[in-house]
Amino acid sequence: MKKPIAKEKTKKKTLKKAVKNATTTKKKLVASKARKSVKKKKLPVRTIKKKKRPAQTVKTRTKQAAEKPQRLTVVDGTRKVPVPLVVEPYPKDYTGLPFLTLIQFRKQPMLVVVDNVDSELIKAYVLDLCGPERVDEEQVILAASEWYAENRSNYPVSIEFTRRGMTSATARIYRTFDVEFVSRVIGPVPEFPMNTIKSIKRRRRKAVPQGVEVNMHGSNVIPLDQYFTT
């Protein structure tokens, strides 16, 4: 009777081992399924809201204005009144051409023939530019000398150049100079008021009074034979 008891014990042990193995395999399967399900589940994407930064004001560097010569005087601490341009005469020992003018513009001297001047600008023909611009300097000086001798008080030298057909050539040496940057002027500076507008007075039309006879002609012109007889 001992042998069957031993067989039953061995059967029980094998059953217990099988149950343990089954439980461990179940646990492993459950764990693997859980991992797979975790992998399959997509995590929600978190949208990060960017905070809008206040617009920063960019400080642009303003170009420093060119230093102007000290030709401005302060009146009452509030207004700035420009000093009028002082024109110096020729020195006593000067024996050159009488229509040439020396202008010192931005500390640079220039030999010019002044065309016209006003309260803001000096308009002139620069003789120093005749060489670089390929302009016949002798022809310019000849025309300017004849203009100065005959018509310097009637019209500017630019009109003399146009009369001689020299406009295209002299336009290349024509320059304008801001009076505020001119520190010295020696020689003649002709001034012609070219921008003045003359006012014309016009009479108003008056109505013809009653009782006055009006003779209407074909062209509204009274024939001369009514006034002149042969």
mmCIF file of C-alpha atoms in Angstrom:
data_model
loop_
_atom_site.group_PDB
_atom_site.id
_atom_site.type_symbol
_atom_site.label_atom_id
_atom_site.label_comp_id
_atom_site.label_asym_id
_atom_site.label_seq_id
_atom_site.Cartn_x
_atom_site.Cartn_y
_atom_site.Cartn_z
ATOM 1 C CA MET A 1 0.000 0.000 0.000
ATOM 2 C CA LYS A 2 3.001 2.374 0.327
ATOM 3 C CA LYS A 3 3.663 2.686 -3.368
ATOM 4 C CA PRO A 4 0.343 4.288 -4.367
ATOM 5 C CA ILE A 5 0.724 6.919 -1.596
ATOM 6 C CA ALA A 6 4.058 7.998 -3.048
ATOM 7 C CA LYS A 7 2.544 8.293 -6.476
ATOM 8 C CA GLU A 8 -0.229 10.538 -5.153
ATOM 9 C CA LYS A 9 2.332 12.857 -3.496
ATOM 10 C CA THR A 10 4.285 13.187 -6.688
ATOM 11 C CA LYS A 11 1.101 14.005 -8.589
ATOM 12 C CA LYS A 12 0.228 16.733 -6.086
ATOM 13 C CA LYS A 13 3.706 18.256 -6.421
ATOM 14 C CA THR A 14 3.506 18.291 -10.196
ATOM 15 C CA LEU A 15 0.047 19.905 -10.038
ATOM 16 C CA LYS A 16 1.338 22.608 -7.683
ATOM 17 C CA LYS A 17 4.263 23.323 -10.017
ATOM 18 C CA ALA A 18 1.947 23.504 -13.003
ATOM 19 C CA VAL A 19 -0.361 25.926 -11.152
ATOM 20 C CA LYS A 20 2.637 28.110 -10.208
ATOM 21 C CA ASN A 21 3.901 28.088 -13.772
ATOM 22 C CA ALA A 22 0.454 28.971 -15.066
ATOM 23 C CA THR A 23 0.129 31.891 -12.635
ATOM 24 C CA THR A 24 3.567 33.210 -13.541
ATOM 25 C CA THR A 25 2.832 32.942 -17.252
ATOM 26 C CA LYS A 26 -0.491 34.774 -16.721
ATOM 27 C CA LYS A 27 1.282 37.526 -14.827
ATOM 28 C CA LYS A 28 3.840 37.840 -17.591
ATOM 29 C CA LEU A 29 1.140 37.959 -20.259
ATOM 30 C CA VAL A 30 -0.825 40.595 -18.349
ATOM 31 C CA ALA A 31 2.315 42.677 -17.849
ATOM 32 C CA SER A 32 3.247 42.442 -21.520
ATOM 33 C CA LYS A 33 -0.304 43.398 -22.593
ATOM 34 C CA ALA A 34 -0.231 46.360 -20.228
ATOM 35 C CA ARG A 35 3.061 47.518 -21.694
ATOM 36 C CA LYS A 36 1.688 47.193 -25.214
ATOM 37 C CA SER A 37 -1.431 49.130 -24.295
ATOM 38 C CA VAL A 38 0.725 51.854 -22.745
ATOM 39 C CA LYS A 39 2.778 52.037 -25.890
ATOM 40 C CA LYS A 40 -0.307 52.212 -28.096
ATOM 41 C CA LYS A 41 -1.904 55.002 -26.079
ATOM 42 C CA LYS A 42 -0.676 58.305 -27.435
ATOM 43 C CA LEU A 43 -0.050 60.875 -24.835
ATOM 44 C CA PRO A 44 -1.913 64.141 -25.413
ATOM 45 C CA VAL A 45 0.297 66.843 -26.879
ATOM 46 C CA ARG A 46 0.581 69.787 -24.589
ATOM 47 C CA THR A 47 0.209 73.047 -26.463
ATOM 48 C CA ILE A 48 2.429 75.620 -24.894
ATOM 49 C CA LYS A 49 0.983 79.065 -25.294
ATOM 50 C CA LYS A 50 3.640 81.563 -26.166
ATOM 51 C CA LYS A 51 3.329 84.756 -24.292
ATOM 52 C CA LYS A 52 3.289 87.754 -26.555
ATOM 53 C CA ARG A 53 6.072 90.078 -25.662
ATOM 54 C CA PRO A 54 5.392 93.777 -25.894
ATOM 55 C CA ALA A 55 6.841 95.331 -29.025
ATOM 56 C CA GLN A 56 10.152 96.918 -28.230
ATOM 57 C CA THR A 57 10.694 100.356 -29.623
ATOM 58 C CA VAL A 58 13.816 100.315 -31.739
ATOM 59 C CA LYS A 59 15.879 103.388 -31.177
ATOM 60 C CA THR A 60 17.204 104.554 -34.515
ATOM 61 C CA ARG A 61 20.190 106.762 -34.523
ATOM 62 C CA THR A 62 19.441 109.996 -36.243
ATOM 63 C CA LYS A 63 22.147 111.323 -38.478
ATOM 64 C CA GLN A 64 23.860 114.238 -36.933
ATOM 65 C CA ALA A 65 23.316 117.351 -38.949
ATOM 66 C CA ALA A 66 26.366 118.893 -40.464
ATOM 67 C CA GLU A 67 27.838 121.579 -38.319
ATOM 68 C CA LYS A 68 26.931 124.930 -39.756
ATOM 69 C CA PRO A 69 29.171 127.928 -39.437
ATOM 70 C CA GLN A 70 28.344 130.342 -36.686
ATOM 71 C CA ARG A 71 26.248 132.707 -38.755
ATOM 72 C CA LEU A 72 23.134 132.569 -36.563
ATOM 73 C CA THR A 73 22.402 135.005 -33.758
ATOM 74 C CA VAL A 74 19.932 134.366 -30.936
ATOM 75 C CA VAL A 75 17.349 137.062 -30.268
ATOM 76 C CA ASP A 76 15.544 137.075 -26.881
ATOM 77 C CA GLY A 77 16.742 133.509 -26.256
ATOM 78 C CA THR A 78 13.977 132.042 -28.455
ATOM 79 C CA ARG A 79 14.344 133.040 -32.108
ATOM 80 C CA LYS A 80 17.280 132.484 -34.429
ATOM 81 C CA VAL A 81 17.782 135.173 -37.025
ATOM 82 C CA PRO A 82 20.275 134.503 -39.860
ATOM 83 C CA VAL A 83 22.990 137.070 -40.314
ATOM 84 C CA PRO A 84 22.909 138.593 -43.821
ATOM 85 C CA LEU A 85 25.634 137.536 -46.220
ATOM 86 C CA VAL A 86 28.571 139.951 -46.119
ATOM 87 C CA VAL A 87 30.171 140.533 -49.523
ATOM 88 C CA GLU A 88 33.751 141.796 -49.462
ATOM 89 C CA PRO A 89 35.132 144.002 -52.249
ATOM 90 C CA TYR A 90 38.263 143.194 -54.204
ATOM 91 C CA PRO A 91 41.576 144.186 -52.620
ATOM 92 C CA LYS A 92 43.124 147.368 -53.930
ATOM 93 C CA ASP A 93 45.941 145.574 -55.732
ATOM 94 C CA TYR A 94 43.554 143.246 -57.651
ATOM 95 C CA THR A 95 44.110 143.415 -61.416
ATOM 96 C CA GLY A 96 42.136 140.373 -62.587
ATOM 97 C CA LEU A 97 38.798 139.993 -64.356
ATOM 98 C CA PRO A 98 36.080 142.137 -62.741
ATOM 99 C CA PHE A 99 33.248 139.574 -63.033
ATOM 100 C CA LEU A 100 34.963 136.748 -61.125
ATOM 101 C CA THR A 101 33.896 135.984 -57.541
ATOM 102 C CA LEU A 102 35.667 133.976 -54.845
ATOM 103 C CA ILE A 103 33.314 131.879 -52.661
ATOM 104 C CA GLN A 104 34.447 129.929 -49.600
ATOM 105 C CA PHE A 105 31.915 127.089 -49.259
ATOM 106 C CA ARG A 106 32.427 124.583 -46.407
ATOM 107 C CA LYS A 107 35.974 125.913 -45.946
ATOM 108 C CA GLN A 108 36.764 125.268 -49.633
ATOM 109 C CA PRO A 109 37.517 128.274 -51.909
ATOM 110 C CA MET A 110 36.000 128.303 -55.407
ATOM 111 C CA LEU A 111 36.347 130.709 -58.335
ATOM 112 C CA VAL A 112 32.913 131.297 -59.872
ATOM 113 C CA VAL A 113 30.794 133.570 -62.049
ATOM 114 C CA VAL A 114 27.682 134.368 -60.013
ATOM 115 C CA ASP A 115 24.430 134.089 -61.938
ATOM 116 C CA ASN A 116 21.961 135.154 -59.239
ATOM 117 C CA VAL A 117 21.607 135.258 -55.459
ATOM 118 C CA ASP A 118 18.718 135.361 -52.994
ATOM 119 C CA SER A 119 18.297 135.041 -49.232
ATOM 120 C CA GLU A 120 18.935 131.261 -49.287
ATOM 121 C CA LEU A 121 21.056 130.279 -52.298
ATOM 122 C CA ILE A 122 23.932 131.506 -54.439
ATOM 123 C CA LYS A 123 23.654 130.248 -58.025
ATOM 124 C CA ALA A 124 26.913 130.338 -59.935
ATOM 125 C CA TYR A 125 29.084 128.749 -62.622
ATOM 126 C CA VAL A 126 32.205 127.158 -61.113
ATOM 127 C CA LEU A 127 35.247 127.715 -63.326
ATOM 128 C CA ASP A 128 37.250 125.103 -61.403
ATOM 129 C CA LEU A 129 34.956 122.432 -62.901
ATOM 130 C CA CYS A 130 35.640 123.347 -66.536
ATOM 131 C CA GLY A 131 38.562 120.914 -66.740
ATOM 132 C CA PRO A 132 36.870 117.851 -65.166
ATOM 133 C CA GLU A 133 33.604 118.485 -67.060
ATOM 134 C CA ARG A 134 35.403 119.178 -70.384
ATOM 135 C CA VAL A 135 33.960 122.667 -70.859
ATOM 136 C CA ASP A 136 35.795 125.329 -72.885
ATOM 137 C CA GLU A 137 36.865 127.757 -70.153
ATOM 138 C CA GLU A 138 38.023 130.458 -72.587
ATOM 139 C CA GLN A 139 34.615 130.527 -74.282
ATOM 140 C CA VAL A 140 32.852 130.841 -70.911
ATOM 141 C CA ILE A 141 35.141 133.706 -69.821
ATOM 142 C CA LEU A 142 34.685 135.515 -73.161
ATOM 143 C CA ALA A 143 30.889 135.342 -72.948
ATOM 144 C CA ALA A 144 30.910 136.405 -69.290
ATOM 145 C CA SER A 145 33.214 139.367 -69.970
ATOM 146 C CA GLU A 146 31.002 140.684 -72.784
ATOM 147 C CA TRP A 147 27.902 140.226 -70.622
ATOM 148 C CA TYR A 148 29.550 142.093 -67.729
ATOM 149 C CA ALA A 149 30.571 144.999 -69.958
ATOM 150 C CA GLU A 150 27.193 145.481 -71.662
ATOM 151 C CA ASN A 151 24.282 143.764 -69.878
ATOM 152 C CA ARG A 152 25.270 142.981 -66.281
ATOM 153 C CA SER A 153 22.468 145.215 -64.955
ATOM 154 C CA ASN A 154 19.817 143.978 -67.408
ATOM 155 C CA TYR A 155 19.741 140.186 -66.968
ATOM 156 C CA PRO A 156 21.764 137.300 -65.422
ATOM 157 C CA VAL A 157 24.714 135.685 -67.154
ATOM 158 C CA SER A 158 22.700 132.480 -67.704
ATOM 159 C CA ILE A 159 20.546 134.313 -70.256
ATOM 160 C CA GLU A 160 23.719 135.369 -72.080
ATOM 161 C CA PHE A 161 24.815 131.729 -72.251
ATOM 162 C CA THR A 162 21.449 130.676 -73.698
ATOM 163 C CA ARG A 163 21.626 133.423 -76.316
ATOM 164 C CA ARG A 164 24.984 132.040 -77.442
ATOM 165 C CA GLY A 165 23.807 128.400 -77.454
ATOM 166 C CA MET A 166 26.051 127.399 -74.528
ATOM 167 C CA THR A 167 23.347 126.046 -72.211
ATOM 168 C CA SER A 168 24.238 122.344 -72.518
ATOM 169 C CA ALA A 169 27.929 123.019 -71.814
ATOM 170 C CA THR A 170 27.534 125.518 -68.969
ATOM 171 C CA ALA A 171 24.869 123.387 -67.246
ATOM 172 C CA ARG A 172 27.613 120.915 -66.278
ATOM 173 C CA ILE A 173 29.437 123.545 -64.203
ATOM 174 C CA TYR A 174 26.316 125.165 -62.717
ATOM 175 C CA ARG A 175 26.061 124.796 -58.919
ATOM 176 C CA THR A 176 23.922 126.170 -56.082
ATOM 177 C CA PHE A 177 25.431 127.025 -52.682
ATOM 178 C CA ASP A 178 23.495 127.251 -49.435
ATOM 179 C CA VAL A 179 24.116 130.665 -47.900
ATOM 180 C CA GLU A 180 24.355 129.203 -44.391
ATOM 181 C CA PHE A 181 27.461 127.219 -45.388
ATOM 182 C CA VAL A 182 29.165 130.108 -47.205
ATOM 183 C CA SER A 183 31.661 131.766 -44.891
ATOM 184 C CA ARG A 184 33.222 134.298 -47.297
ATOM 185 C CA VAL A 185 32.417 136.054 -50.591
ATOM 186 C CA ILE A 186 34.819 138.356 -52.462
ATOM 187 C CA GLY A 187 33.713 140.003 -55.681
ATOM 188 C CA PRO A 188 30.490 140.939 -57.477
ATOM 189 C CA VAL A 189 27.246 139.189 -56.520
ATOM 190 C CA PRO A 190 24.469 140.260 -58.926
ATOM 191 C CA GLU A 191 20.914 139.940 -57.655
ATOM 192 C CA PHE A 192 17.871 139.699 -59.919
ATOM 193 C CA PRO A 193 14.387 139.273 -58.370
ATOM 194 C CA MET A 194 13.198 136.486 -60.669
ATOM 195 C CA ASN A 195 10.392 135.116 -58.460
ATOM 196 C CA THR A 196 8.436 138.339 -57.992
ATOM 197 C CA ILE A 197 4.876 138.279 -59.318
ATOM 198 C CA LYS A 198 3.384 141.556 -60.454
ATOM 199 C CA SER A 199 -0.281 141.995 -59.643
ATOM 200 C CA ILE A 200 -2.487 143.160 -62.513
ATOM 201 C CA LYS A 201 -5.537 145.213 -61.658
ATOM 202 C CA ARG A 202 -8.548 144.376 -63.769
ATOM 203 C CA ARG A 203 -11.603 146.562 -64.077
ATOM 204 C CA ARG A 204 -14.960 145.038 -63.409
ATOM 205 C CA ARG A 205 -17.530 144.946 -66.135
ATOM 206 C CA LYS A 206 -20.375 147.371 -65.693
ATOM 207 C CA ALA A 207 -23.888 146.732 -66.900
ATOM 208 C CA VAL A 208 -25.150 148.949 -69.717
ATOM 209 C CA PRO A 209 -27.778 151.314 -68.314
ATOM 210 C CA GLN A 210 -31.242 151.316 -69.733
ATOM 211 C CA GLY A 211 -31.953 153.678 -72.617
ATOM 212 C CA VAL A 212 -28.485 153.367 -74.173
ATOM 213 C CA GLU A 213 -28.465 152.103 -77.745
ATOM 214 C CA VAL A 214 -25.943 149.355 -78.524
ATOM 215 C CA ASN A 215 -24.965 148.735 -82.146
ATOM 216 C CA MET A 216 -24.029 145.061 -82.723
ATOM 217 C CA HIS A 217 -21.695 144.333 -85.644
ATOM 218 C CA GLY A 218 -20.777 140.991 -87.153
ATOM 219 C CA SER A 219 -17.348 140.692 -85.519
ATOM 220 C CA ASN A 220 -18.044 143.051 -82.610
ATOM 221 C CA VAL A 221 -15.624 145.506 -84.228
ATOM 222 C CA ILE A 222 -16.741 148.916 -85.387
ATOM 223 C CA PRO A 223 -15.618 149.538 -88.985
ATOM 224 C CA LEU A 224 -13.121 152.304 -89.499
ATOM 225 C CA ASP A 225 -15.091 153.908 -92.318
ATOM 226 C CA GLN A 226 -17.523 155.258 -89.753
ATOM 227 C CA TYR A 227 -14.800 157.425 -88.256
ATOM 228 C CA PHE A 228 -12.599 158.229 -91.250
ATOM 229 C CA THR A 229 -13.871 159.709 -94.472
ATOM 230 C CA THR A 230 -11.908 160.326 -97.611
#
